[in-house]
Short mmCIF file of C-alpha atoms in Angstrom, two decimals:
data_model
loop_
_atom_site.label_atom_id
_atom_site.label_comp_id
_atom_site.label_asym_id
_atom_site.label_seq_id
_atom_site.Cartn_x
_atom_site.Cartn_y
_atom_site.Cartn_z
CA UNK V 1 121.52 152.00 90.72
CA UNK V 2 117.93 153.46 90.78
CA UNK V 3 117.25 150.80 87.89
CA UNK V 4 118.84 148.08 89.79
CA UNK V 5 116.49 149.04 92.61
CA UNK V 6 113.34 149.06 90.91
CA UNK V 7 113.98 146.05 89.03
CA UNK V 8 114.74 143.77 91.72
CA UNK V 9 112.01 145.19 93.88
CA UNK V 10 109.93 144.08 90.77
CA UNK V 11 110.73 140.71 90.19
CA UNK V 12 110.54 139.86 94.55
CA UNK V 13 106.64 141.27 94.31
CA UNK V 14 106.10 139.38 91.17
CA UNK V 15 107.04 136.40 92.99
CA UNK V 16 105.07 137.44 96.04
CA UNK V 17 101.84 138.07 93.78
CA UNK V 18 102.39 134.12 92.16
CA UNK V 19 102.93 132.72 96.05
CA UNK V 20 100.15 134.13 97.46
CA UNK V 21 97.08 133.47 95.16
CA UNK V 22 98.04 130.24 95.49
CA UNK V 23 96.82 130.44 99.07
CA UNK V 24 94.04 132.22 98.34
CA UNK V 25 92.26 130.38 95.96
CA UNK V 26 91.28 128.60 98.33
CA UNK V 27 90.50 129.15 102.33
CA UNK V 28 92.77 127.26 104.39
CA UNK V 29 91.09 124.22 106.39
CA UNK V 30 91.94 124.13 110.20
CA UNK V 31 92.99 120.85 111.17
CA UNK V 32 94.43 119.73 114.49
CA UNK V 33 96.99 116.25 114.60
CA UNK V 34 94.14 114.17 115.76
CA UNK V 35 92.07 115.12 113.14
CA UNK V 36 94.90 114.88 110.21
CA UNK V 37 95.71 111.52 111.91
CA UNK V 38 92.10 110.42 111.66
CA UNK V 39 91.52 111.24 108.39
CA UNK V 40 94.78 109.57 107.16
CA UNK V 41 94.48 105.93 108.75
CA UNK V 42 91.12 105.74 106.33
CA UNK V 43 91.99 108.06 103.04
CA UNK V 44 96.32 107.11 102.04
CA UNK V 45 95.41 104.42 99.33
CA UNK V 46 99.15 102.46 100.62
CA UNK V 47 97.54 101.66 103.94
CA UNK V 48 94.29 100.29 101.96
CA UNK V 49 95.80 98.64 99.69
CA UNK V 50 98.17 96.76 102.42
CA UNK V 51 95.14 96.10 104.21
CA UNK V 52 93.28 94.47 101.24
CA UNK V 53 96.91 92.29 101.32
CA UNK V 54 96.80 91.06 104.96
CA UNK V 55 93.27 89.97 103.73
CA UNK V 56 94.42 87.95 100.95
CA UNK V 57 97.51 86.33 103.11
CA UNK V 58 94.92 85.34 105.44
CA UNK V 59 92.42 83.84 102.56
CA UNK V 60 95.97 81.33 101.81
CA UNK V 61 95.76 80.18 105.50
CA UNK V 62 92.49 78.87 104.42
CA UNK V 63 93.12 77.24 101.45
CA UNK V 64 96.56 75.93 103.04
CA UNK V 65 94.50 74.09 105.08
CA UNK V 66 92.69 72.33 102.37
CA UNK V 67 93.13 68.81 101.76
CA UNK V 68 94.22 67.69 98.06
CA UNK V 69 91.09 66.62 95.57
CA UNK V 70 90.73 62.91 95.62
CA UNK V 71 91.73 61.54 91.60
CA UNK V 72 89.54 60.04 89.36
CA UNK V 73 89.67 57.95 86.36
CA UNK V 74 87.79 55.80 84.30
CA UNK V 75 88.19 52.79 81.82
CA UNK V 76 85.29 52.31 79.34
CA UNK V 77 85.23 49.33 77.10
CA UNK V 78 85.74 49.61 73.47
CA UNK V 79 85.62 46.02 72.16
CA UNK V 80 88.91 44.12 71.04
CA UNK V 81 91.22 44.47 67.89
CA UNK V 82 89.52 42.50 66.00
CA UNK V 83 86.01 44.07 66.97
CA UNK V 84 86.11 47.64 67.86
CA UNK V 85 83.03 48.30 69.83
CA UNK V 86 82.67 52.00 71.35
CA UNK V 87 81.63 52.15 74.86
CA UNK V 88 80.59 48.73 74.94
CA UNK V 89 79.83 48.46 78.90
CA UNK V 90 77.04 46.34 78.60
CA UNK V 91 76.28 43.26 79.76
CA UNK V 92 79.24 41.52 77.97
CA UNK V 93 81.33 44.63 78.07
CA UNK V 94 83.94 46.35 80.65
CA UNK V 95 84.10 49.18 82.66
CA UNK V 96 86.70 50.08 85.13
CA UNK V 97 86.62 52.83 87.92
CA UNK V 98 89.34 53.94 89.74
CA UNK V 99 89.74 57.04 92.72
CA UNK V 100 92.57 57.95 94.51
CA UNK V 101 93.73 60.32 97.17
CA UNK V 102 97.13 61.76 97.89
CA UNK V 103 98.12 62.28 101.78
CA UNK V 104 100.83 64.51 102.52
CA UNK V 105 103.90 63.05 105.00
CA UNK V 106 106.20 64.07 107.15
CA UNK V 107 104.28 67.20 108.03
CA UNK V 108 104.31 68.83 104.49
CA UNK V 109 100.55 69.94 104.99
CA UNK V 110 100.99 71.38 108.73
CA UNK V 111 104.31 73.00 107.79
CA UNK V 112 102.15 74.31 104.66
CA UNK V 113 99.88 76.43 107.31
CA UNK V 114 102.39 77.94 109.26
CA UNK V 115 104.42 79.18 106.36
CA UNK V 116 101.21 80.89 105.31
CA UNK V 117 100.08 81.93 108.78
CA UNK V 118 103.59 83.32 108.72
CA UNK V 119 103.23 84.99 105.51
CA UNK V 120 99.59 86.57 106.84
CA UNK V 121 102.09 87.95 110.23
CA UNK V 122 104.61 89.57 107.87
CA UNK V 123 101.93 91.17 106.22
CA UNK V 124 100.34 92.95 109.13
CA UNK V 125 103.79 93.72 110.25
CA UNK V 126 104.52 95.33 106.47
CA UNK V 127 101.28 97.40 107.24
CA UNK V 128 102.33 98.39 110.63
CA UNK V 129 106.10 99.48 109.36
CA UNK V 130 103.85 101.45 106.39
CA UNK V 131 102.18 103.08 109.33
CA UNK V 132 105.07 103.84 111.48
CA UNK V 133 106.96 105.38 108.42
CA UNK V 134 104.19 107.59 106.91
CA UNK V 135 102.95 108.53 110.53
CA UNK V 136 106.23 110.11 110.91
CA UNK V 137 106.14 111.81 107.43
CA UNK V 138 102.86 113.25 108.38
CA UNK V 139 103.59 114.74 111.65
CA UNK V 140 106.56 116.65 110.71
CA UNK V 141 104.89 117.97 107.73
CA UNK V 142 102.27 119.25 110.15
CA UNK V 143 104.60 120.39 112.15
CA UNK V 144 106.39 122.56 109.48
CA UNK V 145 103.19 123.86 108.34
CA UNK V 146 102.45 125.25 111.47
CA UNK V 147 105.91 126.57 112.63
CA UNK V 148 106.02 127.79 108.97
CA UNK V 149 102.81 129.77 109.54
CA UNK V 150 103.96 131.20 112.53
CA UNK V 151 107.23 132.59 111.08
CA UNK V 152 104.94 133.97 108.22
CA UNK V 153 102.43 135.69 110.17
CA UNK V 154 105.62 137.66 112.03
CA UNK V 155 107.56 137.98 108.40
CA UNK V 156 104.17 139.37 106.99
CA UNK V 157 103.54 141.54 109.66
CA UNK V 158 106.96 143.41 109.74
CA UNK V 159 106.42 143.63 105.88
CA UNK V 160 103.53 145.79 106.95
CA UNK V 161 105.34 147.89 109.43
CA UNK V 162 107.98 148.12 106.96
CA UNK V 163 106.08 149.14 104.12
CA UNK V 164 104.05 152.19 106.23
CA UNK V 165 108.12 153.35 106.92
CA UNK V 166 109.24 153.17 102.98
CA UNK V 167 105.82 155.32 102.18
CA UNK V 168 106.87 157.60 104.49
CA UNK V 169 110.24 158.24 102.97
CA UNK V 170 109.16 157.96 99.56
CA UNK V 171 106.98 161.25 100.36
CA UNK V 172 109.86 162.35 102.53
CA UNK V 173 112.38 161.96 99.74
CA UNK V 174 109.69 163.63 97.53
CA UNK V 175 109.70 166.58 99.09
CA UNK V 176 114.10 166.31 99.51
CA UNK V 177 113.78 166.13 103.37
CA UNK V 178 115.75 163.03 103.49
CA UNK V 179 118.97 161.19 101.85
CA UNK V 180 117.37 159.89 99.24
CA UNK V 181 120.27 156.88 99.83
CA UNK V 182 118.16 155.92 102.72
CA UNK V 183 115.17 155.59 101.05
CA UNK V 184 117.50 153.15 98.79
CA UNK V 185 118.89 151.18 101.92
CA UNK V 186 114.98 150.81 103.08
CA UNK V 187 113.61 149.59 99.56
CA UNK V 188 116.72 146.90 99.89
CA UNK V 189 115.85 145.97 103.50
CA UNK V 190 112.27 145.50 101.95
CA UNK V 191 113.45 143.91 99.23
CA UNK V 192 115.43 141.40 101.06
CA UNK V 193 112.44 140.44 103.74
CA UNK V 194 109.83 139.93 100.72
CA UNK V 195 112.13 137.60 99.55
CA UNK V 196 112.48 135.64 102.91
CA UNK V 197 108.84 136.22 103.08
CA UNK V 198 108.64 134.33 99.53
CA UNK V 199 111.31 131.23 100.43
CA UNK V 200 109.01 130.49 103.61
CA UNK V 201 106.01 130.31 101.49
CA UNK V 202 107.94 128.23 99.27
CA UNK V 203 108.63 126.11 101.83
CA UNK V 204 105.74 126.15 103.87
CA UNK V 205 103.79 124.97 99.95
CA UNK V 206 106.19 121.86 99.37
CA UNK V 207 104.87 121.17 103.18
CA UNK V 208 101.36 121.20 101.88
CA UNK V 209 101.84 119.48 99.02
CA UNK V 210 103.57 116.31 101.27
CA UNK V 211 100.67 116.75 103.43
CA UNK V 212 98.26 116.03 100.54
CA UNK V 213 99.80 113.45 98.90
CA UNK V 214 99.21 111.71 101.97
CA UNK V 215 95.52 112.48 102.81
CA UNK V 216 94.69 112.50 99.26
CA UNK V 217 93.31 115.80 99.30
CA UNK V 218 93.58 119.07 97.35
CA UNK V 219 92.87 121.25 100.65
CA UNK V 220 95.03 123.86 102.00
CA UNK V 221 95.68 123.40 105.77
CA UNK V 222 96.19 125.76 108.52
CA UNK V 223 97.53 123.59 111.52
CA UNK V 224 96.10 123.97 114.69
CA UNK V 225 98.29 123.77 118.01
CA UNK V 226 97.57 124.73 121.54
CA UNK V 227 100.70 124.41 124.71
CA UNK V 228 99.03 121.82 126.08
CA UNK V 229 99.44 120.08 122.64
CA UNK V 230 102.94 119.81 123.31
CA UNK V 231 103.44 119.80 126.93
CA UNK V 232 103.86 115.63 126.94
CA UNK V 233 107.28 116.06 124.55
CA UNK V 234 109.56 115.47 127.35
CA UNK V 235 111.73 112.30 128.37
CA UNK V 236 110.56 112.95 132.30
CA UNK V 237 110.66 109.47 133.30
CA UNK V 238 112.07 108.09 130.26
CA UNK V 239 115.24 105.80 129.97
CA UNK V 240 117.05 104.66 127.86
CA UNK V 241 117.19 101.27 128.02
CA UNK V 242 113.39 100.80 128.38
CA UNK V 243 113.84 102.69 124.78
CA UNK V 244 116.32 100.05 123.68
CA UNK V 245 113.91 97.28 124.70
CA UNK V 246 110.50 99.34 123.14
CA UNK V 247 112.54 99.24 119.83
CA UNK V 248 113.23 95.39 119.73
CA UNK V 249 110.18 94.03 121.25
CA UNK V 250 108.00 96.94 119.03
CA UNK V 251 109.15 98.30 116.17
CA UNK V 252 107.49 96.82 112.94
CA UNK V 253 110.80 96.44 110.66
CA UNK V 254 112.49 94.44 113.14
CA UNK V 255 109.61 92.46 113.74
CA UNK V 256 109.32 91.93 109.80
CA UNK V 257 112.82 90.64 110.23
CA UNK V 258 112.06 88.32 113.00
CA UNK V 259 109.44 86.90 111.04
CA UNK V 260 111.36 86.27 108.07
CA UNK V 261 113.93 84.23 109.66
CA UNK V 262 111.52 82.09 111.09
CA UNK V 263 109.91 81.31 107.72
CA UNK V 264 113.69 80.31 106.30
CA UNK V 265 113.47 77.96 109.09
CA UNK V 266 109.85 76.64 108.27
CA UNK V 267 110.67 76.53 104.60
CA UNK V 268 114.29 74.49 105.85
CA UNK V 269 112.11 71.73 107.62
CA UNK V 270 109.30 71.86 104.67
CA UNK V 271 112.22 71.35 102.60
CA UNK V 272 113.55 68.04 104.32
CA UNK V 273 109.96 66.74 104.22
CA UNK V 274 109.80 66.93 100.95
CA UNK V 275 112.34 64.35 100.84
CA UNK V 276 110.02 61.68 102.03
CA UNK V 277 107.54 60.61 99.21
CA UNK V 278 103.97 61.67 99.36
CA UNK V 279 101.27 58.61 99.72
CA UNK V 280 98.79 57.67 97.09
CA UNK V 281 95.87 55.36 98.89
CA UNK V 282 92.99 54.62 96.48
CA UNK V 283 90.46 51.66 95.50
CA UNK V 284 89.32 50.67 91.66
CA UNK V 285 86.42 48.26 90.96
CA UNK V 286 87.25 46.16 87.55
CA UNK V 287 83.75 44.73 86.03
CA UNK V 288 85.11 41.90 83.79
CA UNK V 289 88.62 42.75 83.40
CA UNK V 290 89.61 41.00 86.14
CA UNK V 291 90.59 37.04 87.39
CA UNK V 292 87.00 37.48 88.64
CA UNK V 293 83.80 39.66 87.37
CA UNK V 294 83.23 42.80 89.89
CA UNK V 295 86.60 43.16 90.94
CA UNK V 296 87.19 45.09 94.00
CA UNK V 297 90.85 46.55 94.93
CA UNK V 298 92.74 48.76 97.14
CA UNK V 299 95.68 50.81 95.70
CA UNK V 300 98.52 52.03 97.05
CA UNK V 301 101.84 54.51 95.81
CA UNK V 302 104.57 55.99 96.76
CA UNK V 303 107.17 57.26 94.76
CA UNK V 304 110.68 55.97 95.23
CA UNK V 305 113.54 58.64 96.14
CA UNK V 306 116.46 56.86 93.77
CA UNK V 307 117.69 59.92 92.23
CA UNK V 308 115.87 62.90 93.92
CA UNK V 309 115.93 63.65 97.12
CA UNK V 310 115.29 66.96 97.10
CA UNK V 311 118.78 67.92 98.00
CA UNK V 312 119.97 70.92 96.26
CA UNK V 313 116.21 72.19 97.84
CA UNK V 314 117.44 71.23 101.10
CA UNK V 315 120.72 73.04 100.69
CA UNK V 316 119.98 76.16 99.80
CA UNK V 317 116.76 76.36 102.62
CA UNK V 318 119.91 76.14 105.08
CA UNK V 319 121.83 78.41 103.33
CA UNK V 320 118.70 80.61 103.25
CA UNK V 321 118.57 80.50 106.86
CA UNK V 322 122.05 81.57 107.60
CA UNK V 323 121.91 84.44 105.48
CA UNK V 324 118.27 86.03 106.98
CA UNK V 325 119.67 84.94 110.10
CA UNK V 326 122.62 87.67 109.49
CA UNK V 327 119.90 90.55 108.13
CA UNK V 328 117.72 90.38 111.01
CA UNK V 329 120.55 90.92 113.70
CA UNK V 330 122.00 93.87 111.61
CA UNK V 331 118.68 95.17 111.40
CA UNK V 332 119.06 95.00 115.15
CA UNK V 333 121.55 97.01 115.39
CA UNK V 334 120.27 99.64 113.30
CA UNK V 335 117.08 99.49 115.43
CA UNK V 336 119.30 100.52 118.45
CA UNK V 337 122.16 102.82 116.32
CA UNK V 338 118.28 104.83 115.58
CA UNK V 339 117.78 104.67 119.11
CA UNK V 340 120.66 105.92 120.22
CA UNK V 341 120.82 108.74 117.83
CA UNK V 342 117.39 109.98 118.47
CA UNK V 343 118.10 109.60 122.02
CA UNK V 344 121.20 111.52 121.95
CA UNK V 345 120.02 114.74 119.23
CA UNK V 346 116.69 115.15 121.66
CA UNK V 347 119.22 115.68 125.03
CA UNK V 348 121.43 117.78 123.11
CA UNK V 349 117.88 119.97 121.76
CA UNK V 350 116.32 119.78 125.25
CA UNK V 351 119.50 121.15 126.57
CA UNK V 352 118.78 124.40 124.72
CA UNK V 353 115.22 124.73 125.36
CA UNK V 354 115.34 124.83 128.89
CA UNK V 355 118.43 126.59 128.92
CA UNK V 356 117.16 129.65 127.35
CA UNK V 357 113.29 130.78 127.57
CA UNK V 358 112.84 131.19 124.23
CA UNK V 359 108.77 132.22 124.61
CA UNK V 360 109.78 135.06 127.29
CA UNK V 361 112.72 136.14 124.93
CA UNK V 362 110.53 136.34 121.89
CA UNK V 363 108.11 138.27 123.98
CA UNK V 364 110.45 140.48 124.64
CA UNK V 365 112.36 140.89 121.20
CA UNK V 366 108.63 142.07 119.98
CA UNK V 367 108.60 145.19 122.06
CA UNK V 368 111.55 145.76 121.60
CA UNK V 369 111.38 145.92 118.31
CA UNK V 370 107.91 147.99 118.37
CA UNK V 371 110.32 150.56 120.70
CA UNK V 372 112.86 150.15 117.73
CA UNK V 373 110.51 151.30 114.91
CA UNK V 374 108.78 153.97 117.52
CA UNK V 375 111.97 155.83 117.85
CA UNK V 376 113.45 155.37 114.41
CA UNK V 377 110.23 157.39 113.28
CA UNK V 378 110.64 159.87 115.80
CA UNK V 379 114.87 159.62 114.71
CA UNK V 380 116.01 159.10 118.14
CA UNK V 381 118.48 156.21 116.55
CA UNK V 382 120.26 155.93 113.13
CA UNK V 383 118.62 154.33 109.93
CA UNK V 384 121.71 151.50 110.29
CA UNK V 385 120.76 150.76 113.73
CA UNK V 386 117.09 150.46 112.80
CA UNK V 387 117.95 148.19 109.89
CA UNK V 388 120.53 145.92 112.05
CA UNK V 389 117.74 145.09 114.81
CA UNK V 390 114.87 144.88 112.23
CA UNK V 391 117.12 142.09 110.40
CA UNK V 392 117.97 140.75 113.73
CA UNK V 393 114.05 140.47 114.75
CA UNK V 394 113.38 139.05 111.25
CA UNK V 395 116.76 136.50 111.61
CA UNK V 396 115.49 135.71 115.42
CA UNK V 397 112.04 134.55 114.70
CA UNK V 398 112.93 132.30 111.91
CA UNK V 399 115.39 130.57 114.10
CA UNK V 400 113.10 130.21 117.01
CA UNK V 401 110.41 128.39 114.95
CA UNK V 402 112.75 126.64 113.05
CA UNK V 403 114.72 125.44 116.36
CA UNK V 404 111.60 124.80 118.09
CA UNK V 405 109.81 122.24 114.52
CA UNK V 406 113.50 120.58 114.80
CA UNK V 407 112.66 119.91 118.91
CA UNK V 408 108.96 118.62 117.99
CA UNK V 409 110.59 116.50 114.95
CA UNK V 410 113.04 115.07 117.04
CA UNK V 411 110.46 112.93 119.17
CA UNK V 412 108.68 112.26 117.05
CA UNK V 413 112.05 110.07 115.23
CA UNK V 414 112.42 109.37 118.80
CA UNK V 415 108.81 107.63 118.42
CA UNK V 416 109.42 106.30 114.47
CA UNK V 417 113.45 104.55 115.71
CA UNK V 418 111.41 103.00 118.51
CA UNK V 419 108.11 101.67 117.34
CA UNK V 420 105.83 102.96 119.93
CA UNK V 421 103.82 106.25 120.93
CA UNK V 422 106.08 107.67 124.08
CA UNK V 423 105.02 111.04 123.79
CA UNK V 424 100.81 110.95 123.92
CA UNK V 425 98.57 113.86 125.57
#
């Protein structure tokens, strides 16, 4: 038993000497949301490089609205069968010039620049959705971090108490004043809390490492969070149907969806233009080819629609717009189902937070547990009591934290299902 002891109490400070190095290579940065924000929106490489893309849609506007290159061609004389002559434009000889320009009918060039001024829209509304969904993955990992901290400051500092209590006993034990099976429970009571101590680390590192992946950064934070911080997470003056409305008229998937409906029905109409030929207007000047020297023409062409008239085209553009028709009500409905949901898990939360005072209660809990360890030294109460209200302290302030990063989490999905800021200082 003593070696079972020992060894696990081993391997739990082995783990807790890898865990917190890690930390301490480095100092821990202070950073509040604003600033984390701040530095995100100009450091995640996605949100450049989406940027760099809405610049590039927006180039195609341009060059959508750029007429087609007038043709030109050439005839230079080379003599007769019976007497080549290269390039004999001379006097005698002939030379033929011809130019041409294609104009676009039916609309084909207009329709052109609003399926690319489209295009540019669903861009900046691919950026904003990019926003909205690492915005969210940002705030609750700052969140955890600093609700994770806070648990780990208590855990750490009832390691300490605990530790000054096993020294004691080890001497104690030493010397055969007490059972040395208490000394045993203690070291597994110990054991136990390094090991929570260890999972929150853990925890609180994968956390970290989210948070750097997004700011592109190799710092350790230490987030920074006053009451005031928090004070506007309430829905006070929120309804929900205004949230219902927020989400359809806001958020940036459903806008995304909008916007690619409409260009199956600007691709449907480009389609049935296509149908009607293109015109070719052009001039050619013949030098001697001609009934008459110096010839002088105007050209004209069309192409005649005998076989193809762009049908199967036509077809599936309708087809096309049936079937984004269908995706952007159902992502509709999962923009309110999100609503709803959020909605519904922040009443249920807020239900518990105001029913209990969970600040005053941990306030109390800690001197109550400070009484707890002042007369278990003294022996006024039993080493099983001591251990039941130390795990009880230990279980209590996990939960707290934990309950009260699941409360800040919730809206802020309450904010990501509908597209806006509700909740700002």
């Amino acid at each position: 038993m003593q070696r079972l002891k020992l060894l696990i109490t081993s391997v739990c400070m082995t783990g807790l000497g890898y865990i917190q190095p890690i930390f301490a290579q480095r100092q821990a940065t202070p950073v509040t949301l604003q600033s984390v924000e701040d530095s995100f929106l100009v450091r995640n490489y996605a949100l450049l490089a989406q940027r760099y893309q809405i610049d590039a849609s927006k180039a195609l506007i341009r060059q959508a609205k750029i007429w087609s290159n007038p043709n030109f061609s050439t005839v230079l004389g080379f003599g007769s069968t019976d007497h080549i002559k290269p390039f004999d434009v001379g006097a005698n000889g002939e030379t033929q010039y011809n130019i041409d320009q294609l104009i676009q009918l039916a609309g084909k060039r207009n329709k052109g620049i609003q399926l690319a001024g489209t295009a540019a829209r669903m861009n900046e509304a691919t950026f904003d959705e990019l926003v909205r969904t690492l915005k969210l993955q940002l705030r609750e990992n700052f969140y955890n971090i600093y609700y994770q901290q806070q648990t780990a400051v208590i855990l750490k500092e009832q390691l300490e108490n605990l530790q000054k209590i096993v020294d004691a006993y080890v001497e104690a034990d030493r010397k055969g004043s007490v059972a040395h099976a208490d000394l045993v429970r203690l070291q597994a009571l110990q054991v136990g809390l390094e090991n929570d101590y260890a999972d929150l680390k853990q925890q609180e590192l994968e956390s970290q490492k989210n948070l750097q992946q997004l700011l592109h950064s190799q710092e350790f934070y230490e987030a920074s969070l006053q009451t005031p911080d928090l004070a506007h997470y309430s829905l006070d003056h929120i309804q929900l149907p205004q949230l219902l409305d927020s989400a359809a008229q806001n958020r940036p998937d459903v806008r995304l969806a909008a916007l690619q409906y409409q260009t199956a029905e600007l691709n449907y109409r480009l389609q049935k233009s296509i149908a009607v030929p293109d015109l070719h207007v052009g001039a050619t000047y013949d030098k001697s080819g001609s009934y008459v020297n110096n010839f002088v023409g105007l050209t004209l062409g069309i192409d005649l629609p005998l076989w193809n008239r762009n049908q199967g085209n036509i077809r599936a553009a309708q087809y096309q717009v049936s079937s984004v028709e269908q995706q952007f009500k159902q992502q509709q409905s999962v923009a309110q189902t999100e609503v709803l949901n959020a909605y519904q898990r922040i009443v249920q939360l807020e239900k518990r937070y105001k029913g209990f005072d969970l600040h005053q209660f941990q306030t109390e809990f800690d001197t109550l547990i400070e009484e707890v360890a002042k007369n278990f030294r003294k022996g006024n109460i039993s080493l099983l009591q001591f251990i039941d209200y130390f795990n009880s302290y230990s279980d209590n302030a996990k939960n707290i934290n934990r309950f009260l990063s699941n409360r800040i989490n919730a809206y802020e999905e309450l904010n990501y299902a509908t597209g806006q800021e509700l909740f700002k200082n």
